[in-house]
Coordinates of C-alpha atoms in Angstrom, one line a residue:
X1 CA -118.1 149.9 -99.4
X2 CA -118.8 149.7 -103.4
X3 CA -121.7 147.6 -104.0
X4 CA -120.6 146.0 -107.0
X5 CA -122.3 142.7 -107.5
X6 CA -120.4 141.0 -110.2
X7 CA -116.9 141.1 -111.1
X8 CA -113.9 138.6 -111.9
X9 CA -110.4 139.2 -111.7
X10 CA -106.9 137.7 -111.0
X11 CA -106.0 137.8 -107.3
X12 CA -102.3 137.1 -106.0
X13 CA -101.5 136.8 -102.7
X14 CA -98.3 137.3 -101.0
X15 CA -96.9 137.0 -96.9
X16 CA -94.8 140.0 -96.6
X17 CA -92.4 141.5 -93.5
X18 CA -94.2 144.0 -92.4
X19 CA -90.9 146.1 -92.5
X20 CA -91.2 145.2 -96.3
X21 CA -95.0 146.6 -96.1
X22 CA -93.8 149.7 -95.2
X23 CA -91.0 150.2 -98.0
X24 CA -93.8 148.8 -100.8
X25 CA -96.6 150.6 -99.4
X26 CA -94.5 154.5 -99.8
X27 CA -93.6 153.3 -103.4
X28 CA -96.8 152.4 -104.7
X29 CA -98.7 156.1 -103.2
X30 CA -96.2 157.4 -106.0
X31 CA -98.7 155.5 -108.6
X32 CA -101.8 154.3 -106.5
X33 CA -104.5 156.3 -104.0
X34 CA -106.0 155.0 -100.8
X35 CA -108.7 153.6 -101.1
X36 CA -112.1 156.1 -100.6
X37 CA -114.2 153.7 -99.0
X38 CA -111.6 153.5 -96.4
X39 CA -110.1 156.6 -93.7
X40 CA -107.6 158.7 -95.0
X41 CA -105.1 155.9 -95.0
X42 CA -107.7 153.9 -96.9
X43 CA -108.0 151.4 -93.6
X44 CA -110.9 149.2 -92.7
X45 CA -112.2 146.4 -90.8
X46 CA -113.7 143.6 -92.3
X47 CA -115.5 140.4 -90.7
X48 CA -116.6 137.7 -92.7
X49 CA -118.4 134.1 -91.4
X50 CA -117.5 131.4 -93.6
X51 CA -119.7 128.7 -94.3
X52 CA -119.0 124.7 -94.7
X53 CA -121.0 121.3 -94.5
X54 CA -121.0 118.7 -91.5
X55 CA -118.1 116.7 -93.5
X56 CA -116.1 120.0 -94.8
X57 CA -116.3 119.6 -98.4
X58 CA -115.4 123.6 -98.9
X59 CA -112.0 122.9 -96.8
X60 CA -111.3 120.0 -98.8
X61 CA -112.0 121.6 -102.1
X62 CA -109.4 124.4 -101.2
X63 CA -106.7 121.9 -99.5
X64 CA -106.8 119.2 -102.5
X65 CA -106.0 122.8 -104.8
X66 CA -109.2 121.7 -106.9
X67 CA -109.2 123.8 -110.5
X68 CA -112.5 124.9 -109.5
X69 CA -113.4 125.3 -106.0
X70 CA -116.1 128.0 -104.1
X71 CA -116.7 129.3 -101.2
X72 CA -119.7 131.1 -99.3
X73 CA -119.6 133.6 -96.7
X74 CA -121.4 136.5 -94.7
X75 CA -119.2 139.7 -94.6
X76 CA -119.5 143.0 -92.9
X77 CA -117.3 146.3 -93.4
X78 CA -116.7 148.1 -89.9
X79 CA -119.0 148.1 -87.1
X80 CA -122.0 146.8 -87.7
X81 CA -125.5 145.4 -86.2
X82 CA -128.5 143.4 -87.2
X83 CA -130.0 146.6 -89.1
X84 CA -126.8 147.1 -91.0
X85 CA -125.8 146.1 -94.3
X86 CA -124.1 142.9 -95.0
X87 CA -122.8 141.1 -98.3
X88 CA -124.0 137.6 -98.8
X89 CA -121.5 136.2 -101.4
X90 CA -120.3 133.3 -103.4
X91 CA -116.2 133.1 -104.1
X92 CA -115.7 131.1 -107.4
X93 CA -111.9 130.0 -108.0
X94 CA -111.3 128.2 -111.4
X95 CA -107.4 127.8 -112.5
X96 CA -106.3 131.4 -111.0
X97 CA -109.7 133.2 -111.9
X98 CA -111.8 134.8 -109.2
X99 CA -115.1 135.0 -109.7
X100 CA -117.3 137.0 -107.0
X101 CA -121.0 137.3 -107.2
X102 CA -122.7 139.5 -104.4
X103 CA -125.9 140.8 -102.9
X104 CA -126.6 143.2 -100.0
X105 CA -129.0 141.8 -97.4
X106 CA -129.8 143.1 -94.1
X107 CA -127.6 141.2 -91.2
X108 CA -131.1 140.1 -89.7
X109 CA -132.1 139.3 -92.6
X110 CA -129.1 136.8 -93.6
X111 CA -129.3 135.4 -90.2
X112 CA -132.8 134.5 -90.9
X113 CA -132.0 133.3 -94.2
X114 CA -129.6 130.6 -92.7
X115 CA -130.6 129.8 -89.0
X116 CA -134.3 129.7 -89.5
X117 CA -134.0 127.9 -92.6
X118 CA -136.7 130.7 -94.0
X119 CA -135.3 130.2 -97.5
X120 CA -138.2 131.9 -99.1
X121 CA -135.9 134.2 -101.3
X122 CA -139.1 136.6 -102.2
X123 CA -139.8 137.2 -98.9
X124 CA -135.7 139.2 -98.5
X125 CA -135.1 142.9 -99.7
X126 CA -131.7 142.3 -101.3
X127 CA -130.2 143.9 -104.2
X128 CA -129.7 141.1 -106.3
X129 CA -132.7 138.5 -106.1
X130 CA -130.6 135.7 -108.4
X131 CA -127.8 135.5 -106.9
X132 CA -129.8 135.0 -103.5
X133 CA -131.3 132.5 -105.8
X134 CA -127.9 130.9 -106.1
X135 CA -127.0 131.2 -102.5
X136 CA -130.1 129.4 -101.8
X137 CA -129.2 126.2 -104.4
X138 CA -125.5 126.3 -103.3
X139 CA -126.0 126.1 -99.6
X140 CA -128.9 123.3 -100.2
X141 CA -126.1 121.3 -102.5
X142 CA -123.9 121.1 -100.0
X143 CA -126.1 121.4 -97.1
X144 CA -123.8 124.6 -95.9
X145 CA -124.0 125.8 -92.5
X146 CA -122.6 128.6 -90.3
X147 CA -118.1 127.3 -89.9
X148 CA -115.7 130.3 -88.6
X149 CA -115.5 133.9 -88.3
X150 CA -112.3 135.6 -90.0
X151 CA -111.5 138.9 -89.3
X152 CA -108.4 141.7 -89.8
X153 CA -108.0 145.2 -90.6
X154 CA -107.6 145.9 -94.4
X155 CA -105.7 148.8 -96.2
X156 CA -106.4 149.2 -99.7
X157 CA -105.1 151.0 -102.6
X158 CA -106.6 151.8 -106.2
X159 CA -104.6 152.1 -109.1
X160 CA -104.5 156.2 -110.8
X161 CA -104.4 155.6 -113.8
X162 CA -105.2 152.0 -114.2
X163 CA -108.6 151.9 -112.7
X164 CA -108.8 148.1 -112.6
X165 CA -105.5 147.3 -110.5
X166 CA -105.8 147.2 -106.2
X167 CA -103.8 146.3 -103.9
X168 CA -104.5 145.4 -100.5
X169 CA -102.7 144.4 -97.2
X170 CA -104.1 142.6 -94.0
X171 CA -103.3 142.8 -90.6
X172 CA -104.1 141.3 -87.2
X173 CA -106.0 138.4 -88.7
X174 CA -108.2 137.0 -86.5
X175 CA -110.1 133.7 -86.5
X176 CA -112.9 132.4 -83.4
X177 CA -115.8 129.5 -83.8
X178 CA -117.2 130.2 -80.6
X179 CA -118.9 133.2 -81.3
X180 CA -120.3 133.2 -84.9
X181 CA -122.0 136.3 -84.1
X182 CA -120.7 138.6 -86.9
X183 CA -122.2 142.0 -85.7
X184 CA -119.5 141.5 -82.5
X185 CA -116.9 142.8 -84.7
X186 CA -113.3 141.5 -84.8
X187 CA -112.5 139.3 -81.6
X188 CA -110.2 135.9 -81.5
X189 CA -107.1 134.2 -81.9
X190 CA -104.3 135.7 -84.1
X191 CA -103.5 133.2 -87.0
X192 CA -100.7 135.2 -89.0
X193 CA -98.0 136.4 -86.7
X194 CA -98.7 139.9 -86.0
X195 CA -94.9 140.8 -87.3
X196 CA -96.1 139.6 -91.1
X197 CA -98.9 140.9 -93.5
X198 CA -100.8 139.3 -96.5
X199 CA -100.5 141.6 -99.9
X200 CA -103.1 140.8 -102.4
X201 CA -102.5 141.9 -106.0
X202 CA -105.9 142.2 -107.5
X203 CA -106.0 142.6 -111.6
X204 CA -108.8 142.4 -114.2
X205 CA -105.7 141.4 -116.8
X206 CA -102.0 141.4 -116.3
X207 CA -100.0 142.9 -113.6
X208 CA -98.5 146.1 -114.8
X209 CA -95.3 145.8 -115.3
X210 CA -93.4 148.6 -113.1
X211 CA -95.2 146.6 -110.1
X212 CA -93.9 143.2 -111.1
X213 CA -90.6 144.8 -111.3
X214 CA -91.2 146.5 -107.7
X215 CA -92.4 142.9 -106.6
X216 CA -89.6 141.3 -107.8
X217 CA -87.0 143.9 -106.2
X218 CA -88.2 143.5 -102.6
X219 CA -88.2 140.2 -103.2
X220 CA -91.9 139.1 -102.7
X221 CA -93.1 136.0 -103.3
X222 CA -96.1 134.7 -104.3
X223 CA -97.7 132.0 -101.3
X224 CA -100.8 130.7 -101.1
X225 CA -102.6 132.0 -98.0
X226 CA -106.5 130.8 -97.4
X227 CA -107.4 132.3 -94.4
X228 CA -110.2 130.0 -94.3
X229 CA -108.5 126.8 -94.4
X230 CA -105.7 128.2 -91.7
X231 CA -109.0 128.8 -89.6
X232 CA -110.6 125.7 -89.4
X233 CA -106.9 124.0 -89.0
X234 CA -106.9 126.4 -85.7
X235 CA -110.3 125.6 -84.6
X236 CA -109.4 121.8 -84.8
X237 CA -106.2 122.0 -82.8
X238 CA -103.7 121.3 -85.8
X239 CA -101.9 124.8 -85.4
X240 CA -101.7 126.8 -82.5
X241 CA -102.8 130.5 -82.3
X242 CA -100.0 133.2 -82.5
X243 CA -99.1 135.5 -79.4
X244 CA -99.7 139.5 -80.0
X245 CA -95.9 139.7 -79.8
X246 CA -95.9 143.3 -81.5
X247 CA -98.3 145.5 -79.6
X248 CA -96.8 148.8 -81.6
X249 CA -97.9 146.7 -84.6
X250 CA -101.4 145.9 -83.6
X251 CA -102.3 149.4 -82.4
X252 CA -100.9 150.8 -85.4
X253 CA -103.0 148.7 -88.1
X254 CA -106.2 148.8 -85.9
X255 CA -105.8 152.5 -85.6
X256 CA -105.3 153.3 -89.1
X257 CA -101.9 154.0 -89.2

Protein backbone atom coordinates (compact mmCIF):
# COMPACT_ATOMS: atom_id res chain seq x y z
CA UNK A 1 0.00 0.00 0.00
CA UNK A 2 1.39 3.71 -0.76
CA UNK A 3 2.40 5.34 2.36
CA UNK A 4 1.27 8.69 1.63
CA UNK A 5 0.71 10.61 4.76
CA UNK A 6 -1.10 13.69 3.73
CA UNK A 7 -3.48 14.27 1.03
CA UNK A 8 -7.12 15.88 0.44
CA UNK A 9 -9.42 15.25 -2.19
CA UNK A 10 -13.07 15.11 -3.28
CA UNK A 11 -14.63 11.65 -2.59
CA UNK A 12 -18.12 10.63 -4.15
CA UNK A 13 -19.75 7.70 -3.32
CA UNK A 14 -22.25 5.79 -5.18
CA UNK A 15 -24.47 2.11 -4.51
CA UNK A 16 -24.29 0.55 -7.74
CA UNK A 17 -25.94 -3.09 -9.31
CA UNK A 18 -23.28 -5.03 -9.35
CA UNK A 19 -24.44 -5.99 -13.00
CA UNK A 20 -23.86 -2.15 -13.51
CA UNK A 21 -20.25 -2.75 -11.82
CA UNK A 22 -19.43 -4.93 -14.45
CA UNK A 23 -20.59 -2.76 -17.56
CA UNK A 24 -18.64 0.51 -15.72
CA UNK A 25 -15.76 -1.33 -14.65
CA UNK A 26 -14.84 -2.71 -18.72
CA UNK A 27 -15.39 1.01 -19.79
CA UNK A 28 -13.18 2.68 -17.50
CA UNK A 29 -9.91 -0.14 -18.22
CA UNK A 30 -10.21 1.77 -21.72
CA UNK A 31 -8.85 5.00 -19.68
CA UNK A 32 -7.82 3.82 -16.09
CA UNK A 33 -5.14 0.83 -14.85
CA UNK A 34 -5.65 -1.46 -11.89
CA UNK A 35 -4.40 -0.47 -9.17
CA UNK A 36 -0.45 -1.81 -8.54
CA UNK A 37 -0.77 -2.15 -4.95
CA UNK A 38 -3.42 -4.49 -5.59
CA UNK A 39 -3.33 -8.32 -7.72
CA UNK A 40 -3.65 -8.17 -11.25
CA UNK A 41 -7.17 -7.12 -11.05
CA UNK A 42 -6.01 -4.46 -8.60
CA UNK A 43 -8.09 -6.38 -5.66
CA UNK A 44 -7.49 -6.14 -1.88
CA UNK A 45 -8.69 -6.56 1.46
CA UNK A 46 -8.98 -3.96 3.76
CA UNK A 47 -9.98 -4.01 7.69
CA UNK A 48 -10.24 -0.99 9.51
CA UNK A 49 -11.48 -0.55 13.60
CA UNK A 50 -13.32 2.52 13.99
CA UNK A 51 -13.13 4.47 16.94
CA UNK A 52 -15.97 6.43 19.02
CA UNK A 53 -16.65 7.77 22.67
CA UNK A 54 -18.97 6.20 25.49
CA UNK A 55 -21.90 8.67 24.23
CA UNK A 56 -21.09 8.38 20.24
CA UNK A 57 -20.25 11.84 19.38
CA UNK A 58 -18.40 10.54 15.96
CA UNK A 59 -21.83 8.78 14.92
CA UNK A 60 -23.66 11.75 15.69
CA UNK A 61 -21.34 14.11 13.87
CA UNK A 62 -21.76 11.95 10.65
CA UNK A 63 -25.76 11.39 11.15
CA UNK A 64 -26.62 15.19 11.92
CA UNK A 65 -24.47 15.69 8.22
CA UNK A 66 -22.23 18.29 10.31
CA UNK A 67 -20.02 20.65 7.70
CA UNK A 68 -17.09 19.46 9.48
CA UNK A 69 -17.04 16.10 11.01
CA UNK A 70 -13.81 13.38 11.67
CA UNK A 71 -13.27 10.28 12.23
CA UNK A 72 -10.40 7.96 13.63
CA UNK A 73 -9.65 4.52 12.83
CA UNK A 74 -6.94 1.62 12.80
CA UNK A 75 -6.62 0.05 9.25
CA UNK A 76 -4.80 -2.85 7.79
CA UNK A 77 -4.29 -3.96 3.99
CA UNK A 78 -4.51 -7.88 3.66
CA UNK A 79 -3.48 -10.31 6.12
CA UNK A 80 -1.90 -9.09 8.78
CA UNK A 81 -0.53 -9.61 12.46
CA UNK A 82 0.80 -7.73 15.48
CA UNK A 83 4.39 -7.35 13.66
CA UNK A 84 2.68 -5.94 10.55
CA UNK A 85 2.16 -2.61 9.38
CA UNK A 86 -0.93 -0.66 10.13
CA UNK A 87 -2.18 2.96 9.39
CA UNK A 88 -3.35 5.02 12.33
CA UNK A 89 -5.42 7.76 10.70
CA UNK A 90 -7.63 10.79 11.16
CA UNK A 91 -10.66 11.25 8.38
CA UNK A 92 -11.43 15.06 8.16
CA UNK A 93 -14.85 15.89 6.25
CA UNK A 94 -15.50 19.71 5.81
CA UNK A 95 -18.49 20.64 3.17
CA UNK A 96 -17.39 17.75 0.55
CA UNK A 97 -13.56 17.93 1.30
CA UNK A 98 -11.64 14.96 2.53
CA UNK A 99 -8.87 15.50 4.40
CA UNK A 100 -6.72 12.32 5.41
CA UNK A 101 -3.70 12.50 7.62
CA UNK A 102 -1.75 9.18 8.32
CA UNK A 103 1.11 7.44 10.05
CA UNK A 104 2.35 3.78 9.86
CA UNK A 105 2.71 2.12 13.32
CA UNK A 106 3.26 -1.33 14.10
CA UNK A 107 -0.25 -3.21 14.95
CA UNK A 108 1.33 -3.98 18.46
CA UNK A 109 2.31 -0.96 18.68
CA UNK A 110 -1.20 0.85 17.99
CA UNK A 111 -2.72 -1.62 20.26
CA UNK A 112 -0.52 -0.44 22.95
CA UNK A 113 -1.07 3.05 22.06
CA UNK A 114 -4.92 2.65 22.81
CA UNK A 115 -5.55 -0.32 25.33
CA UNK A 116 -2.72 0.37 27.67
CA UNK A 117 -3.30 3.91 27.58
CA UNK A 118 0.81 4.18 26.99
CA UNK A 119 0.33 7.48 25.14
CA UNK A 120 3.90 8.32 25.35
CA UNK A 121 4.18 9.29 21.56
CA UNK A 122 8.24 9.25 21.79
CA UNK A 123 8.33 6.01 22.94
CA UNK A 124 6.35 4.62 19.03
CA UNK A 125 8.44 4.16 15.77
CA UNK A 126 5.96 5.60 13.42
CA UNK A 127 6.52 7.47 10.31
CA UNK A 128 4.98 10.56 11.10
CA UNK A 129 5.57 11.64 14.89
CA UNK A 130 2.81 14.72 14.57
CA UNK A 131 0.26 13.36 13.42
CA UNK A 132 0.53 10.59 16.24
CA UNK A 133 0.73 13.86 18.13
CA UNK A 134 -2.74 14.62 16.83
CA UNK A 135 -4.11 11.16 17.25
CA UNK A 136 -3.06 11.42 20.78
CA UNK A 137 -5.07 15.15 21.39
CA UNK A 138 -8.07 13.90 19.31
CA UNK A 139 -8.72 10.64 21.05
CA UNK A 140 -8.06 12.54 24.62
CA UNK A 141 -10.85 15.26 23.25
CA UNK A 142 -13.23 13.01 22.83
CA UNK A 143 -12.11 10.36 25.05
CA UNK A 144 -12.15 7.83 21.88
CA UNK A 145 -12.15 4.25 22.38
CA UNK A 146 -11.93 0.96 20.35
CA UNK A 147 -16.23 0.89 18.37
CA UNK A 148 -16.53 -1.57 15.24
CA UNK A 149 -14.53 -3.37 12.83
CA UNK A 150 -15.50 -2.72 8.96
CA UNK A 151 -14.20 -4.79 6.46
CA UNK A 152 -14.72 -5.66 2.41
CA UNK A 153 -12.62 -6.53 -0.45
CA UNK A 154 -11.65 -3.35 -2.49
CA UNK A 155 -10.76 -3.01 -6.35
CA UNK A 156 -9.20 0.05 -7.35
CA UNK A 157 -8.33 1.78 -10.38
CA UNK A 158 -5.86 4.81 -11.18
CA UNK A 159 -6.41 7.21 -13.76
CA UNK A 160 -3.56 6.98 -17.11
CA UNK A 161 -3.30 9.96 -17.80
CA UNK A 162 -4.84 11.87 -15.01
CA UNK A 163 -2.62 10.77 -12.22
CA UNK A 164 -4.87 12.28 -9.45
CA UNK A 165 -8.36 10.51 -10.35
CA UNK A 166 -9.28 6.72 -8.69
CA UNK A 167 -11.86 4.87 -8.53
CA UNK A 168 -12.74 2.27 -6.34
CA UNK A 169 -15.51 -0.44 -5.74
CA UNK A 170 -16.34 -2.46 -2.53
CA UNK A 171 -17.64 -5.75 -1.97
CA UNK A 172 -18.77 -8.05 0.79
CA UNK A 173 -18.78 -5.45 3.48
CA UNK A 174 -18.55 -6.68 6.52
CA UNK A 175 -19.17 -5.23 10.03
CA UNK A 176 -18.59 -7.38 13.86
CA UNK A 177 -18.14 -5.58 17.52
CA UNK A 178 -17.37 -8.75 19.11
CA UNK A 179 -14.17 -9.29 17.98
CA UNK A 180 -12.13 -5.94 17.65
CA UNK A 181 -9.20 -7.88 16.96
CA UNK A 182 -8.05 -6.39 13.64
CA UNK A 183 -5.19 -8.86 12.74
CA UNK A 184 -8.28 -11.67 12.49
CA UNK A 185 -8.89 -10.38 9.06
CA UNK A 186 -12.32 -9.86 7.54
CA UNK A 187 -15.06 -11.86 9.59
CA UNK A 188 -18.92 -10.68 10.38
CA UNK A 189 -22.20 -9.73 9.25
CA UNK A 190 -22.83 -8.57 5.70
CA UNK A 191 -24.30 -4.88 5.80
CA UNK A 192 -24.67 -4.04 1.96
CA UNK A 193 -26.46 -6.83 0.19
CA UNK A 194 -24.01 -8.84 -1.45
CA UNK A 195 -26.00 -8.30 -5.05
CA UNK A 196 -24.92 -4.20 -4.73
CA UNK A 197 -21.41 -2.46 -4.60
CA UNK A 198 -20.19 0.98 -3.30
CA UNK A 199 -18.20 3.15 -6.18
CA UNK A 200 -16.16 5.88 -4.81
CA UNK A 201 -15.04 8.55 -7.21
CA UNK A 202 -11.94 10.01 -5.67
CA UNK A 203 -10.63 13.54 -7.29
CA UNK A 204 -7.99 16.07 -6.26
CA UNK A 205 -10.31 18.75 -8.59
CA UNK A 206 -13.20 18.13 -10.81
CA UNK A 207 -14.47 14.97 -12.17
CA UNK A 208 -13.32 14.57 -15.71
CA UNK A 209 -15.83 14.98 -17.76
CA UNK A 210 -16.06 11.71 -20.18
CA UNK A 211 -16.66 9.94 -16.54
CA UNK A 212 -19.41 12.21 -15.52
CA UNK A 213 -20.86 11.60 -18.84
CA UNK A 214 -20.29 7.68 -18.32
CA UNK A 215 -21.88 8.16 -14.79
CA UNK A 216 -24.67 9.85 -15.98
CA UNK A 217 -25.37 7.18 -18.89
CA UNK A 218 -25.61 4.12 -16.59
CA UNK A 219 -27.56 6.03 -14.55
CA UNK A 220 -25.50 6.21 -11.19
CA UNK A 221 -26.43 8.20 -8.55
CA UNK A 222 -24.70 9.71 -6.09
CA UNK A 223 -25.85 8.27 -2.16
CA UNK A 224 -24.41 8.83 0.85
CA UNK A 225 -23.04 5.49 2.19
CA UNK A 226 -20.94 5.71 5.76
CA UNK A 227 -20.10 2.33 6.45
CA UNK A 228 -19.40 3.42 9.86
CA UNK A 229 -22.61 4.72 10.86
CA UNK A 230 -24.54 1.54 9.01
CA UNK A 231 -22.18 -0.40 11.52
CA UNK A 232 -22.97 0.77 14.73
CA UNK A 233 -26.92 1.00 13.48
CA UNK A 234 -26.22 -3.03 13.11
CA UNK A 235 -24.49 -3.48 16.23
CA UNK A 236 -27.42 -1.80 18.09
CA UNK A 237 -30.14 -3.81 16.56
CA UNK A 238 -31.72 -0.97 14.35
CA UNK A 239 -31.00 -2.89 10.90
CA UNK A 240 -30.66 -6.40 10.48
CA UNK A 241 -27.64 -8.05 8.79
CA UNK A 242 -28.05 -9.14 5.13
CA UNK A 243 -28.06 -12.93 4.04
CA UNK A 244 -25.00 -14.07 1.58
CA UNK A 245 -27.74 -14.59 -1.00
CA UNK A 246 -25.12 -14.50 -4.01
CA UNK A 247 -22.42 -17.05 -3.19
CA UNK A 248 -21.08 -16.64 -7.12
CA UNK A 249 -20.76 -13.02 -6.10
CA UNK A 250 -18.93 -13.38 -2.85
CA UNK A 251 -16.37 -15.95 -4.20
CA UNK A 252 -15.81 -13.88 -7.10
CA UNK A 253 -14.84 -10.48 -5.22
CA UNK A 254 -12.96 -12.35 -2.42
CA UNK A 255 -11.04 -14.20 -5.04
CA UNK A 256 -10.10 -11.40 -7.09
CA UNK A 257 -12.13 -11.75 -9.84
Amino acid sequence: MEALEIFQRYELKYLIPYDVYEQVTEQLQKRMKFDPYGDENGCYNIVSLYFDSKDDKIYNETRNNLNFRQKLRLRVYGKSDLNSTSFLEIKQKYNRVVNKRRTLITLNDAYDFFYNNAKNEAHYNVSNRQILGEVNAFSSLYELEPSVVVSYDRQALAGIDEPDLRVTFDFNLMTRNDNLSIEDGPDGNLFVDQNMVIMEVKVSNSVPYWLSRMLSDYECERKSVSKFCTCIDMANGLIKPYQPINPQVASAAGSGF
